[in-house]
């Protein structure tokens, strides 16, 4: 049974990567959505109008993921963050963030697998996604490490402030923008700091890539806009009139996303941070 599951898993992944590449090509061949039309007509957030924001109440389930928490805070996912089907998560992140259907299947399926549930029939609570060293990992930008703060549901506002202050770029309207080098530098500093403060700190290639991937959504779907990232990372709330900055017809494919994730991770240089701290 175990081997059959593994073989099926390999086939599913190969299928998803081939599908993703096709969508990548289709995005080049088809016109993008017009501004203001990215979120589909029947979905929450259509025409730049998001359902009301209500902060989590005691007993609500929240995860280490700011964007999924925001969806629950706006009632796009159940406000209590509980009993969500993996299939519904797929549909909702597709509609809300214009991620390609490949990503929207791949990540919830990955989550179902690490929770030992069925993607097709089972449900989860948001807090369960924070299982340590599944996707959640040490050295993240918006949460202290799980060994220090076991409840990963709330952002660490000090860390978020440090991240937002790294922005050196400028948006078209003159407001601050987080760039690829800014994000690499923020990740470098955070990994060095986490290693110092958490005696149980762990790091591997796989989780570093997860870290770069999670945070690269800030550059792609949010265009690095500090004005949009501030409410999202501090209150886990969509800014007024927000819509995904990726307007491709078939959404942000994994292939295209890698064009941001790889330079972000390659730009991480923890040695230069340690050296600079030594000289200071
Ligand atoms: C498909 C379902 C998703 C799952 C299961 C998921 C899960 C997670 C988890 C477990 C973390 C914590 C990682 C850490 O330790 O830093 C995380 C962080 C994050 N995720 Fe998600 N996520 C999902 C979708 C998304 C989407 C659609 C976006 C963007 C639109 C997003 C953006 C982020 C960001 C920005 C972080 C914070 C990274 C940091 O603190 O360094 N996630 N996610």
XYZ file of C-alpha atoms and ligand atoms in Angstrom:
323
model
C 0.000 0.000 0.000
C 2.824 2.402 0.988
C 4.687 1.781 -2.279
C 1.493 2.150 -4.327
C 0.858 5.524 -2.655
C 4.409 6.645 -3.384
C 4.208 5.631 -7.051
C 0.838 7.363 -7.417
C 2.348 10.442 -5.751
C 5.227 10.531 -8.244
C 2.783 10.279 -11.177
C 0.586 13.029 -9.744
C 3.622 15.318 -9.324
C 4.852 14.642 -12.866
C 1.377 15.393 -14.181
C 1.178 18.650 -12.173
C 4.596 19.855 -13.428
C 3.674 19.106 -17.076
C 0.293 20.830 -16.602
C 2.048 23.817 -15.000
C 4.400 24.192 -17.960
C 1.432 24.200 -20.338
C -0.231 26.956 -18.311
C 3.035 28.907 -18.339
C 2.961 28.826 -22.164
C -0.767 29.603 -22.327
C -0.167 32.670 -20.143
C 2.332 33.947 -22.707
C -0.154 33.379 -25.538
C -3.284 34.845 -23.935
C -4.069 38.426 -22.846
C -3.905 39.175 -19.124
C -6.984 40.240 -17.169
C -7.597 43.971 -17.145
C -6.845 45.742 -13.838
C -9.851 45.396 -11.536
C -10.958 42.119 -13.164
C -8.545 39.544 -11.727
C -10.823 38.041 -9.067
C -13.689 36.210 -10.843
C -17.245 37.600 -10.859
C -18.727 34.989 -8.501
C -15.900 35.173 -5.952
C -15.293 37.238 -2.813
C -13.080 40.205 -3.655
C -14.452 40.678 -7.160
C -14.238 44.267 -8.448
C -11.794 45.169 -5.655
C -14.426 44.734 -2.946
C -13.496 42.376 -0.080
C -15.908 40.973 2.520
C -15.733 42.668 5.919
C -12.656 42.059 8.082
C -13.279 40.643 11.555
C -10.205 39.804 13.663
C -10.030 36.248 15.066
C -12.025 35.572 18.235
C -10.922 33.324 21.126
C -11.168 29.713 19.993
C -10.786 30.493 16.279
C -8.127 28.448 14.538
C -5.307 30.315 12.784
C -2.060 29.190 11.111
C 1.488 30.436 10.604
C 0.397 31.612 7.131
C -0.637 35.276 7.062
C -2.502 34.990 3.772
C -4.673 32.012 4.793
C -5.427 33.723 8.117
C -6.487 36.848 6.217
C -8.878 34.748 4.136
C -10.495 33.486 7.357
C -10.526 37.005 8.866
C -12.544 38.169 5.832
C -14.803 35.093 5.874
C -13.493 33.747 2.541
C -12.533 30.650 4.512
C -14.744 29.881 7.545
C -14.084 32.591 10.151
C -13.409 30.026 12.867
C -10.706 28.506 10.609
C -12.077 24.988 11.199
C -13.318 22.026 9.173
C -12.013 23.270 5.839
C -11.852 20.810 2.962
C -8.566 20.665 1.055
C -10.569 20.969 -2.159
C -12.204 24.187 -0.954
C -8.783 25.585 -0.013
C -7.680 24.907 -3.617
C -10.648 26.797 -5.086
C -10.448 29.727 -2.662
C -6.716 30.426 -3.056
C -7.171 30.245 -6.822
C -9.961 32.847 -6.774
C -8.414 35.101 -4.140
C -4.762 35.216 -5.178
C -4.777 34.154 -8.841
C -2.278 31.387 -8.218
C -2.383 28.881 -11.095
C -4.561 25.792 -10.557
C -1.378 23.679 -10.406
C -0.089 25.465 -7.282
C -3.613 25.490 -5.829
C -3.746 21.713 -6.102
C -0.106 20.977 -5.263
C 0.169 22.797 -1.901
C -3.149 21.657 -0.344
C -2.335 18.099 -1.534
C 1.095 18.411 0.089
C -0.639 19.586 3.293
C -3.122 16.698 3.200
C -0.202 14.287 2.799
C 1.793 15.642 5.762
C -1.359 15.540 7.919
C -1.986 11.933 6.811
C -5.407 12.906 5.423
C -7.080 12.445 2.079
C -6.962 15.528 -0.156
C -10.204 14.325 -1.767
C -12.404 13.686 1.262
C -10.871 15.096 4.457
C -10.904 18.399 6.347
C -8.460 20.366 8.483
C -8.250 23.333 10.876
C -5.889 26.183 9.998
C -3.725 25.648 13.104
C -2.896 22.128 11.910
C -0.988 23.571 8.949
C 1.644 24.894 11.364
C 3.040 21.395 11.988
C 6.725 22.074 12.649
C 9.121 21.252 9.830
C 6.337 20.284 7.442
C 5.902 23.677 5.732
C 6.362 25.689 8.934
C 10.075 26.104 9.634
C 12.580 28.048 11.721
C 13.869 31.440 10.634
C 10.647 32.724 9.078
C 10.024 36.418 8.561
C 6.719 36.896 10.322
C 6.825 34.426 13.227
C 9.329 33.603 15.971
C 10.505 29.995 15.839
C 8.037 27.405 17.114
C 10.478 26.319 19.864
C 10.238 29.853 21.309
C 6.571 30.602 20.508
C 4.652 27.319 20.076
C 1.420 29.065 19.021
C 2.193 30.235 15.497
C -1.242 31.810 14.957
C -0.243 35.461 15.407
C 2.374 37.524 13.593
C 5.349 38.815 15.553
C 4.939 42.556 14.990
C 8.606 43.289 15.757
C 9.747 40.868 13.046
C 7.182 42.204 10.557
C 8.392 45.780 11.218
C 11.995 44.726 10.594
C 10.971 43.090 7.323
C 8.954 46.055 6.056
C 11.809 48.420 6.933
C 14.113 46.542 4.561
C 12.259 47.959 1.516
C 14.515 50.045 -0.732
C 12.446 50.021 -3.948
C 9.742 52.405 -5.138
C 6.296 51.647 -6.553
C 4.953 53.558 -9.578
C 3.069 55.868 -7.171
C 6.248 56.635 -5.233
C 5.432 54.450 -2.190
C 8.039 51.972 -0.825
C 8.532 48.572 -2.461
C 10.248 45.399 -1.259
C 12.693 44.113 -3.895
C 14.370 40.735 -4.484
C 17.669 41.847 -2.838
C 15.663 43.308 0.088
C 13.947 39.985 0.671
C 17.217 38.019 0.379
C 18.801 40.365 2.936
C 15.803 40.049 5.285
C 15.969 36.243 5.071
C 19.744 36.284 5.689
C 19.365 38.433 8.813
C 16.460 36.355 10.091
C 18.268 33.048 9.662
C 21.326 34.381 11.510
C 19.166 35.816 14.323
C 17.035 32.663 14.642
C 20.143 30.481 14.864
C 21.424 32.627 17.743
C 18.186 32.764 19.729
C 16.837 29.238 19.249
C 19.010 26.441 20.576
C 16.850 23.913 18.685
C 17.246 25.818 15.375
C 17.241 23.617 12.277
C 17.703 24.520 8.655
C 17.902 22.466 5.458
C 17.723 23.121 1.734
C 14.100 22.046 1.517
C 12.859 24.392 4.266
C 15.018 27.279 3.035
C 13.275 26.958 -0.339
C 9.908 26.900 1.453
C 10.941 30.081 3.279
C 11.920 31.797 0.036
C 8.760 30.561 -1.679
C 6.361 31.706 1.041
C 7.960 35.103 1.212
C 8.279 35.512 -2.577
C 4.487 35.767 -2.752
C 5.040 39.222 -1.221
C 7.005 40.228 -4.324
C 4.820 38.550 -6.955
C 1.166 38.683 -5.849
C 1.720 41.843 -3.772
C 4.261 43.439 -6.126
C 6.382 44.201 -3.035
C 3.966 47.022 -2.127
C 4.581 47.975 1.502
C 1.218 49.759 1.565
C -0.522 46.444 0.790
C 1.817 44.223 2.822
C 1.489 46.278 6.017
C -2.197 45.443 6.785
C -1.688 41.903 5.453
C 1.284 41.086 7.686
C 0.304 43.049 10.806
C -3.489 42.521 10.967
C -3.825 39.734 8.372
C -6.242 41.931 6.440
C -6.626 42.821 2.752
C -5.979 46.468 2.005
C -8.789 48.498 0.421
C -9.112 47.849 -3.309
C -6.482 45.091 -3.271
C -6.227 42.586 -6.089
C -3.444 40.174 -7.068
C -0.679 41.970 -8.966
C -0.295 38.902 -11.186
C -2.995 39.308 -13.853
C -2.098 36.325 -16.084
C -5.158 34.510 -17.387
C -4.127 31.124 -15.950
C -2.659 32.541 -12.758
C 0.837 32.476 -11.291
C 2.370 29.173 -12.378
C 5.025 27.379 -10.364
C 7.392 27.777 -13.354
C 6.992 31.557 -13.375
C 7.052 31.777 -9.569
C 10.477 30.090 -9.565
C 11.864 33.046 -11.510
C 11.442 35.011 -8.251
C 12.021 32.249 -5.681
C 15.381 31.109 -7.077
C 17.025 34.586 -7.176
C 15.642 35.310 -3.685
C 17.188 32.128 -2.238
C 20.437 32.541 -4.213
C 20.778 36.061 -2.837
C 20.680 34.842 0.768
C 24.104 35.424 2.297
C 24.233 34.669 6.004
C 28.059 34.876 6.066
C 28.021 38.568 5.129
C 25.569 39.264 7.972
C 27.719 37.387 10.511
C 30.795 39.239 9.227
C 29.089 42.652 9.395
C 27.933 41.911 12.950
C 31.496 40.894 13.906
C 32.869 44.179 12.580
C 30.224 46.318 14.277
C -2.194 26.471 -0.256
C -2.207 26.579 0.936
C -1.137 27.163 1.824
C -0.572 26.534 2.854
C -0.825 25.104 3.296
C 0.336 27.472 3.471
C 1.080 27.220 4.581
C 1.979 28.088 5.162
C 2.743 27.827 6.355
C 2.691 26.550 7.162
C 3.511 28.919 6.602
C 4.513 29.115 7.726
C 5.894 28.946 7.158
C 6.950 29.513 8.060
O 7.350 28.849 9.036
O 7.390 30.639 7.799
C 3.226 29.879 5.585
C 3.785 31.120 5.531
C 3.510 32.028 4.579
N 2.656 31.861 3.509
Fe 1.396 30.333 3.196
N 0.300 28.663 2.796
C -0.594 28.510 1.761
C -0.950 29.479 0.846
C -0.360 30.702 0.742
C -0.713 31.694 -0.224
C -1.793 31.516 -1.285
C 0.105 32.757 0.002
C 0.162 34.063 -0.691
C -0.790 34.605 -1.329
C 0.975 32.440 1.123
C 1.930 33.277 1.660
C 2.669 33.019 2.795
C 3.565 33.975 3.418
C 3.864 35.390 2.948
C 4.100 33.352 4.544
C 5.044 33.960 5.594
C 6.467 33.585 5.359
C 7.367 34.010 6.503
O 6.917 34.330 7.600
O 8.596 33.954 6.293
N 0.650 31.181 1.554
N 2.288 29.367 4.713
